[in-house]
PDB file of C-alpha atoms in Angstrom:
ATOM      1  CA  MET A  48       9.822  -0.121  11.126  1.00  0.00           C
ATOM      2  CA  ALA A  49      13.310  -0.536   9.470  1.00  0.00           C
ATOM      3  CA  PHE A  50      15.543   2.124   7.282  1.00  0.00           C
ATOM      4  CA  PRO A  51      14.402   2.378   3.700  1.00  0.00           C
ATOM      5  CA  GLU A  52      17.135   0.404   1.665  1.00  0.00           C
ATOM      6  CA  TRP A  53      18.779   3.963  -0.071  1.00  0.00           C
ATOM      7  CA  SER A  54      19.676   5.695   3.529  1.00  0.00           C
ATOM      8  CA  ARG A  55      21.988   2.198   3.339  1.00  0.00           C
ATOM      9  CA  ASP A  56      23.375   3.294  -0.310  1.00  0.00           C
ATOM     10  CA  PRO A  57      26.111   6.358   0.242  1.00  0.00           C
ATOM     11  CA  GLU A  58      26.102   6.801  -3.354  1.00  0.00           C
ATOM     12  CA  TYR A  59      21.740   7.152  -3.375  1.00  0.00           C
ATOM     13  CA  LEU A  60      20.922  10.717  -3.649  1.00  0.00           C
ATOM     14  CA  PRO A  61      17.309  11.058  -2.064  1.00  0.00           C
ATOM     15  CA  THR A  62      14.868  13.357  -3.452  1.00  0.00           C
ATOM     16  CA  LEU A  63      12.429  15.689  -1.277  1.00  0.00           C
ATOM     17  CA  ASN A  64       9.779  12.819  -1.833  1.00  0.00           C
ATOM     18  CA  ASP A  65      11.691  10.473  -0.337  1.00  0.00           C
ATOM     19  CA  LEU A  66      12.650  12.453   2.652  1.00  0.00           C
ATOM     20  CA  GLU A  67       8.363  13.170   2.902  1.00  0.00           C
ATOM     21  CA  ASP A  68       8.013   9.509   2.603  1.00  0.00           C
ATOM     22  CA  LEU A  69       9.677   8.897   5.523  1.00  0.00           C
ATOM     23  CA  PRO A  70       6.599   7.820   8.504  1.00  0.00           C
ATOM     24  CA  LYS A  71       5.768  10.393  10.337  1.00  0.00           C
ATOM     25  CA  ASN A  72       5.739   8.441  13.455  1.00  0.00           C
ATOM     26  CA  TRP A  73       7.164   5.572  15.511  1.00  0.00           C
ATOM     27  CA  ASN A  74      10.210   4.755  16.834  1.00  0.00           C
ATOM     28  CA  TRP A  75      11.871   5.462  13.071  1.00  0.00           C
ATOM     29  CA  CYS A  76      10.632   8.631  11.371  1.00  0.00           C
ATOM     30  CA  LYS A  77      11.248  11.611   9.139  1.00  0.00           C
ATOM     31  CA  SER A  78      12.110  13.242  12.333  1.00  0.00           C
ATOM     32  CA  ASP A  79      14.601  10.835  13.415  1.00  0.00           C
ATOM     33  CA  PHE A  80      16.454  10.635   9.938  1.00  0.00           C
ATOM     34  CA  ILE A  81      16.979  14.506  10.013  1.00  0.00           C
ATOM     35  CA  HIS A  82      18.423  14.876  13.232  1.00  0.00           C
ATOM     36  CA  HIS A  83      20.296  10.991  13.649  1.00  0.00           C
ATOM     37  CA  ASN A  84      20.489  10.104  10.051  1.00  0.00           C
ATOM     38  CA  PRO A  85      23.258   6.991   9.212  1.00  0.00           C
ATOM     39  CA  LEU A  86      25.595   9.588   8.388  1.00  0.00           C
ATOM     40  CA  TRP A  87      25.048  12.008  11.076  1.00  0.00           C
ATOM     41  CA  THR A  88      24.547  15.535   9.381  1.00  0.00           C
ATOM     42  CA  PRO A  89      21.997  17.279  11.278  1.00  0.00           C
ATOM     43  CA  PHE A  90      22.604  20.774   9.457  1.00  0.00           C
ATOM     44  CA  GLN A  91      22.691  19.510   6.247  1.00  0.00           C
ATOM     45  CA  ILE A  92      20.952  16.296   4.498  1.00  0.00           C
ATOM     46  CA  LEU A  93      21.995  16.489   0.695  1.00  0.00           C
ATOM     47  CA  ASN A  94      19.405  15.576  -1.628  1.00  0.00           C
ATOM     48  CA  LYS A  95      18.782  16.026  -5.426  1.00  0.00           C
ATOM     49  CA  GLU A  96      16.842  19.264  -5.424  1.00  0.00           C
ATOM     50  CA  PHE A  97      19.379  20.866  -3.083  1.00  0.00           C
ATOM     51  CA  ILE A  98      21.753  19.620  -5.742  1.00  0.00           C
ATOM     52  CA  GLU A  99      20.756  20.851  -8.809  1.00  0.00           C
ATOM     53  CA  SER A 100      19.729  24.087  -7.204  1.00  0.00           C
ATOM     54  CA  LEU A 101      23.892  24.822  -6.354  1.00  0.00           C
ATOM     55  CA  SER A 102      24.876  23.272  -9.485  1.00  0.00           C
ATOM     56  CA  LYS A 103      23.394  25.514 -11.413  1.00  0.00           C
ATOM     57  CA  GLU A 104      24.791  28.483  -9.502  1.00  0.00           C
ATOM     58  CA  ILE A 105      27.994  27.238  -9.735  1.00  0.00           C
ATOM     59  CA  LEU A 106      27.550  26.867 -13.605  1.00  0.00           C
ATOM     60  CA  LYS A 107      26.930  30.272 -13.477  1.00  0.00           C
ATOM     61  CA  ILE A 108      30.035  31.469 -11.516  1.00  0.00           C
ATOM     62  CA  THR A 109      31.505  28.776 -14.550  1.00  0.00           C
ATOM     63  CA  ASN A 110      30.455  30.302 -17.182  1.00  0.00           C
ATOM     64  CA  ARG A 111      31.428  33.706 -16.315  1.00  0.00           C
ATOM     65  CA  LEU A 112      35.229  32.384 -16.800  1.00  0.00           C
ATOM     66  CA  SER A 113      34.631  30.758 -19.588  1.00  0.00           C
ATOM     67  CA  GLY A 114      37.754  29.996 -21.265  1.00  0.00           C
ATOM     68  CA  GLN A 115      40.128  28.904 -18.449  1.00  0.00           C
ATOM     69  CA  ASN A 116      40.257  25.848 -16.354  1.00  0.00           C
ATOM     70  CA  ILE A 117      38.292  25.796 -12.659  1.00  0.00           C
ATOM     71  CA  THR A 118      39.178  24.432  -9.910  1.00  0.00           C
ATOM     72  CA  ILE A 119      36.594  23.705  -7.369  1.00  0.00           C
ATOM     73  CA  LEU A 120      37.919  23.642  -3.765  1.00  0.00           C
ATOM     74  CA  GLU A 121      35.530  22.479  -0.606  1.00  0.00           C
ATOM     75  CA  VAL A 122      36.840  23.323   2.534  1.00  0.00           C
ATOM     76  CA  TRP A 123      36.032  21.167   5.718  1.00  0.00           C
ATOM     77  CA  ALA A 124      34.232  18.513   3.606  1.00  0.00           C
ATOM     78  CA  TRP A 125      33.736  15.994   5.721  1.00  0.00           C
ATOM     79  CA  ASN A 126      31.980  13.078   4.178  1.00  0.00           C
ATOM     80  CA  TRP A 127      33.300  13.780   0.802  1.00  0.00           C
ATOM     81  CA  ARG A 128      29.438  13.120  -0.274  1.00  0.00           C
ATOM     82  CA  LEU A 129      28.389  17.171  -0.852  1.00  0.00           C
ATOM     83  CA  SER A 130      31.773  17.178  -3.722  1.00  0.00           C
ATOM     84  CA  TYR A 131      30.672  13.789  -5.027  1.00  0.00           C
ATOM     85  CA  PHE A 132      27.468  14.406  -5.455  1.00  0.00           C
ATOM     86  CA  LEU A 133      28.128  18.065  -7.301  1.00  0.00           C
ATOM     87  CA  GLU A 134      30.741  16.978  -9.458  1.00  0.00           C
ATOM     88  CA  LYS A 135      28.599  13.959 -10.786  1.00  0.00           C
ATOM     89  CA  GLU A 136      25.837  17.174 -11.163  1.00  0.00           C
ATOM     90  CA  LEU A 137      28.440  18.858 -12.939  1.00  0.00           C
ATOM     91  CA  THR A 138      29.748  16.710 -14.790  1.00  0.00           C
ATOM     92  CA  ILE A 139      26.043  15.631 -16.271  1.00  0.00           C
ATOM     93  CA  GLY A 140      25.394  19.394 -17.319  1.00  0.00           C
ATOM     94  CA  LYS A 141      27.285  20.893 -20.557  1.00  0.00           C
ATOM     95  CA  VAL A 142      30.152  22.189 -19.144  1.00  0.00           C
ATOM     96  CA  LYS A 143      31.961  24.191 -21.318  1.00  0.00           C
ATOM     97  CA  SER A 144      35.253  24.701 -18.944  1.00  0.00           C
ATOM     98  CA  LYS A 145      37.353  21.989 -17.596  1.00  0.00           C
ATOM     99  CA  ILE A 146      36.064  21.601 -14.388  1.00  0.00           C
ATOM    100  CA  LYS A 147      38.735  19.528 -11.535  1.00  0.00           C
ATOM    101  CA  GLN A 148      37.133  19.594  -7.912  1.00  0.00           C
ATOM    102  CA  ILE A 149      38.527  19.258  -4.921  1.00  0.00           C
ATOM    103  CA  ALA A 150      37.636  18.105  -1.473  1.00  0.00           C
ATOM    104  CA  THR A 151      39.819  19.063   1.888  1.00  0.00           C
ATOM    105  CA  ASP A 152      39.567  18.792   5.805  1.00  0.00           C
ATOM    106  CA  ASP A 153      41.988  19.159   8.361  1.00  0.00           C
ATOM    107  CA  LEU A 154      40.007  16.333  10.083  1.00  0.00           C
ATOM    108  CA  SER A 155      40.251  18.252  13.611  1.00  0.00           C
ATOM    109  CA  TRP A 156      36.730  17.138  14.187  1.00  0.00           C
ATOM    110  CA  PHE A 157      38.008  13.809  14.905  1.00  0.00           C
ATOM    111  CA  ASP A 158      39.645  15.037  17.897  1.00  0.00           C
ATOM    112  CA  CYS A 159      36.706  16.612  19.725  1.00  0.00           C
ATOM    113  CA  ASP A 160      34.438  15.535  22.360  1.00  0.00           C
ATOM    114  CA  TYR A 161      31.101  14.716  20.083  1.00  0.00           C
ATOM    115  CA  HIS A 162      29.926  10.827  20.576  1.00  0.00           C
ATOM    116  CA  GLU A 163      27.400  11.245  17.575  1.00  0.00           C
ATOM    117  CA  ILE A 164      30.408  11.316  15.281  1.00  0.00           C
ATOM    118  CA  TRP A 165      30.946   7.553  14.211  1.00  0.00           C
ATOM    119  CA  ILE A 166      32.771   7.913  10.603  1.00  0.00           C
ATOM    120  CA  THR A 167      36.086   7.181  10.483  1.00  0.00           C
ATOM    121  CA  LYS A 168      38.454   7.752   7.969  1.00  0.00           C
ATOM    122  CA  ASN A 169      38.277   5.936   5.253  1.00  0.00           C
ATOM    123  CA  LYS A 170      40.800   5.178   2.174  1.00  0.00           C
ATOM    124  CA  TRP A 171      37.851   5.006  -0.377  1.00  0.00           C
ATOM    125  CA  ILE A 172      36.994   8.487   0.805  1.00  0.00           C
ATOM    126  CA  PRO A 173      39.236  10.970  -1.978  1.00  0.00           C
ATOM    127  CA  LEU A 174      39.988  13.525   0.617  1.00  0.00           C
ATOM    128  CA  GLU A 175      42.824  15.373   1.514  1.00  0.00           C
ATOM    129  CA  ASP A 176      43.861  16.158   4.870  1.00  0.00           C
ATOM    130  CA  CYS A 177      44.288  20.007   4.720  1.00  0.00           C
ATOM    131  CA  ASN A 178      43.369  22.758   6.686  1.00  0.00           C
ATOM    132  CA  VAL A 179      41.383  25.294   4.959  1.00  0.00           C
ATOM    133  CA  GLU A 180      44.241  28.111   4.320  1.00  0.00           C
ATOM    134  CA  ASN A 181      46.651  25.555   3.616  1.00  0.00           C
ATOM    135  CA  SER A 182      44.165  24.222   0.703  1.00  0.00           C
ATOM    136  CA  VAL A 183      43.507  27.521  -0.724  1.00  0.00           C
ATOM    137  CA  ASN A 184      47.397  28.511  -1.173  1.00  0.00           C
ATOM    138  CA  LYS A 185      47.861  25.270  -2.277  1.00  0.00           C
ATOM    139  CA  TYR A 186      45.339  24.979  -4.853  1.00  0.00           C
ATOM    140  CA  LYS A 187      44.677  28.584  -6.095  1.00  0.00           C
ATOM    141  CA  PRO A 188      40.759  27.821  -6.301  1.00  0.00           C
ATOM    142  CA  ASN A 189      38.445  29.877  -8.761  1.00  0.00           C
ATOM    143  CA  ILE A 190      35.787  28.643  -6.914  1.00  0.00           C
ATOM    144  CA  VAL A 191      35.442  27.892  -2.580  1.00  0.00           C
ATOM    145  CA  ILE A 192      32.506  25.647  -0.916  1.00  0.00           C
ATOM    146  CA  SER A 193      32.199  25.472   2.347  1.00  0.00           C
ATOM    147  CA  SER A 194      29.030  23.334   4.128  1.00  0.00           C
ATOM    148  CA  TRP A 195      30.329  25.619   7.419  1.00  0.00           C
ATOM    149  CA  MET A 196      32.391  27.691   9.121  1.00  0.00           C
ATOM    150  CA  PRO A 197      32.495  27.483  12.814  1.00  0.00           C
ATOM    151  CA  ASP A 198      31.036  30.284  14.918  1.00  0.00           C
ATOM    152  CA  LYS A 199      33.459  33.030  15.825  1.00  0.00           C
ATOM    153  CA  GLU A 200      35.712  32.215  13.098  1.00  0.00           C
ATOM    154  CA  ASP A 201      36.360  33.699   9.667  1.00  0.00           C
ATOM    155  CA  TRP A 202      37.884  31.825   6.807  1.00  0.00           C
ATOM    156  CA  THR A 203      36.661  33.990   4.307  1.00  0.00           C
ATOM    157  CA  SER A 204      39.849  36.359   5.103  1.00  0.00           C
ATOM    158  CA  PHE A 205      42.084  33.740   3.758  1.00  0.00           C
ATOM    159  CA  PHE A 206      39.487  33.387   0.375  1.00  0.00           C
ATOM    160  CA  ARG A 207      39.322  37.318   0.282  1.00  0.00           C
ATOM    161  CA  LYS A 208      42.802  37.640  -0.040  1.00  0.00           C
ATOM    162  CA  ASN A 209      43.661  34.751  -2.874  1.00  0.00           C
ATOM    163  CA  LYS A 210      42.888  36.472  -6.252  1.00  0.00           C
ATOM    164  CA  ASP A 211      42.570  33.329  -8.157  1.00  0.00           C
ATOM    165  CA  ILE A 212      39.195  32.883  -6.269  1.00  0.00           C
ATOM    166  CA  ASP A 213      36.131  34.401  -8.526  1.00  0.00           C
ATOM    167  CA  ALA A 214      33.395  33.352  -5.427  1.00  0.00           C
ATOM    168  CA  PHE A 215      33.276  31.298  -2.255  1.00  0.00           C
ATOM    169  CA  ILE A 216      29.585  29.338  -1.353  1.00  0.00           C
ATOM    170  CA  LEU A 217      29.405  29.507   2.311  1.00  0.00           C
ATOM    171  CA  ILE A 218      26.268  27.249   2.938  1.00  0.00           C
ATOM    172  CA  TRP A 219      24.278  27.343   6.458  1.00  0.00           C
ATOM    173  CA  ASP A 220      22.755  29.865   8.513  1.00  0.00           C
ATOM    174  CA  PRO A 221      24.857  33.308   9.060  1.00  0.00           C
ATOM    175  CA  GLN A 222      23.752  33.810  13.000  1.00  0.00           C
ATOM    176  CA  GLU A 223      25.316  30.608  13.421  1.00  0.00           C
ATOM    177  CA  CYS A 224      28.869  30.752  11.708  1.00  0.00           C
ATOM    178  CA  GLY A 225      31.510  32.751  10.995  1.00  0.00           C
ATOM    179  CA  THR A 226      31.203  36.144  12.056  1.00  0.00           C
ATOM    180  CA  ASN A 227      29.536  39.651  10.867  1.00  0.00           C
ATOM    181  CA  GLN A 228      32.633  40.412   9.044  1.00  0.00           C
ATOM    182  CA  SER A 229      32.062  36.669   6.563  1.00  0.00           C
ATOM    183  CA  TRP A 230      28.819  38.719   4.888  1.00  0.00           C
ATOM    184  CA  GLU A 231      29.810  41.674   4.451  1.00  0.00           C
ATOM    185  CA  ASP A 232      31.041  42.921   0.934  1.00  0.00           C
ATOM    186  CA  CYS A 233      34.551  44.037   0.105  1.00  0.00           C
ATOM    187  CA  LYS A 234      36.166  45.303  -2.666  1.00  0.00           C
ATOM    188  CA  TYR A 235      36.922  42.327  -4.166  1.00  0.00           C
ATOM    189  CA  PHE A 236      33.396  40.359  -3.399  1.00  0.00           C
ATOM    190  CA  LYS A 237      30.120  40.902  -2.970  1.00  0.00           C
ATOM    191  CA  SER A 238      27.344  39.104  -0.642  1.00  0.00           C
ATOM    192  CA  GLU A 239      24.350  38.020  -2.191  1.00  0.00           C
ATOM    193  CA  GLN A 240      21.953  35.382  -0.740  1.00  0.00           C
ATOM    194  CA  LEU A 241      20.530  32.493  -2.187  1.00  0.00           C
ATOM    195  CA  GLU A 242      17.791  29.953  -1.249  1.00  0.00           C
ATOM    196  CA  ILE A 243      18.815  27.096  -2.830  1.00  0.00           C
TER     197      ILE A 243
END
């Protein structure tokens, strides 16, 4: 049994049905794909329905900001695929504002002793080598997206201080990333949990 052809194409966005159609047993199956898929992303399997749903939430924010150019910054973007698929979806949508999308990552995880990460720096991936705080200060984004925040680290302190940021979207389980303060309301930001 072999990997389906679509799993070799980084530009292909599988549907939930594609994932459900993976074999359920033998030595390569759906569980194996979820936990050891070709891009080693066990915490986030990008799929068409997820991108469409997240795009709708982003468009709600951009509609509130109509009349201005909008910068979306993805921090710790790793392999850049989330930004890539969001950019395609947001371009398809009827977006009145001009959206600029930027992906950064300080690539610090390249230095960690995590043998399962095999992806290397590729020149074709438009990913800027920049840490979270410097990225926010440099680009002054309207929207910040982070698929993950290390446990017991709070990047939202950078987000909350930057007056240009209208929303930050943190994807992942709040119990496993950030701190308690990461998920609290403050003077300018109200926490809202979304089911995407």
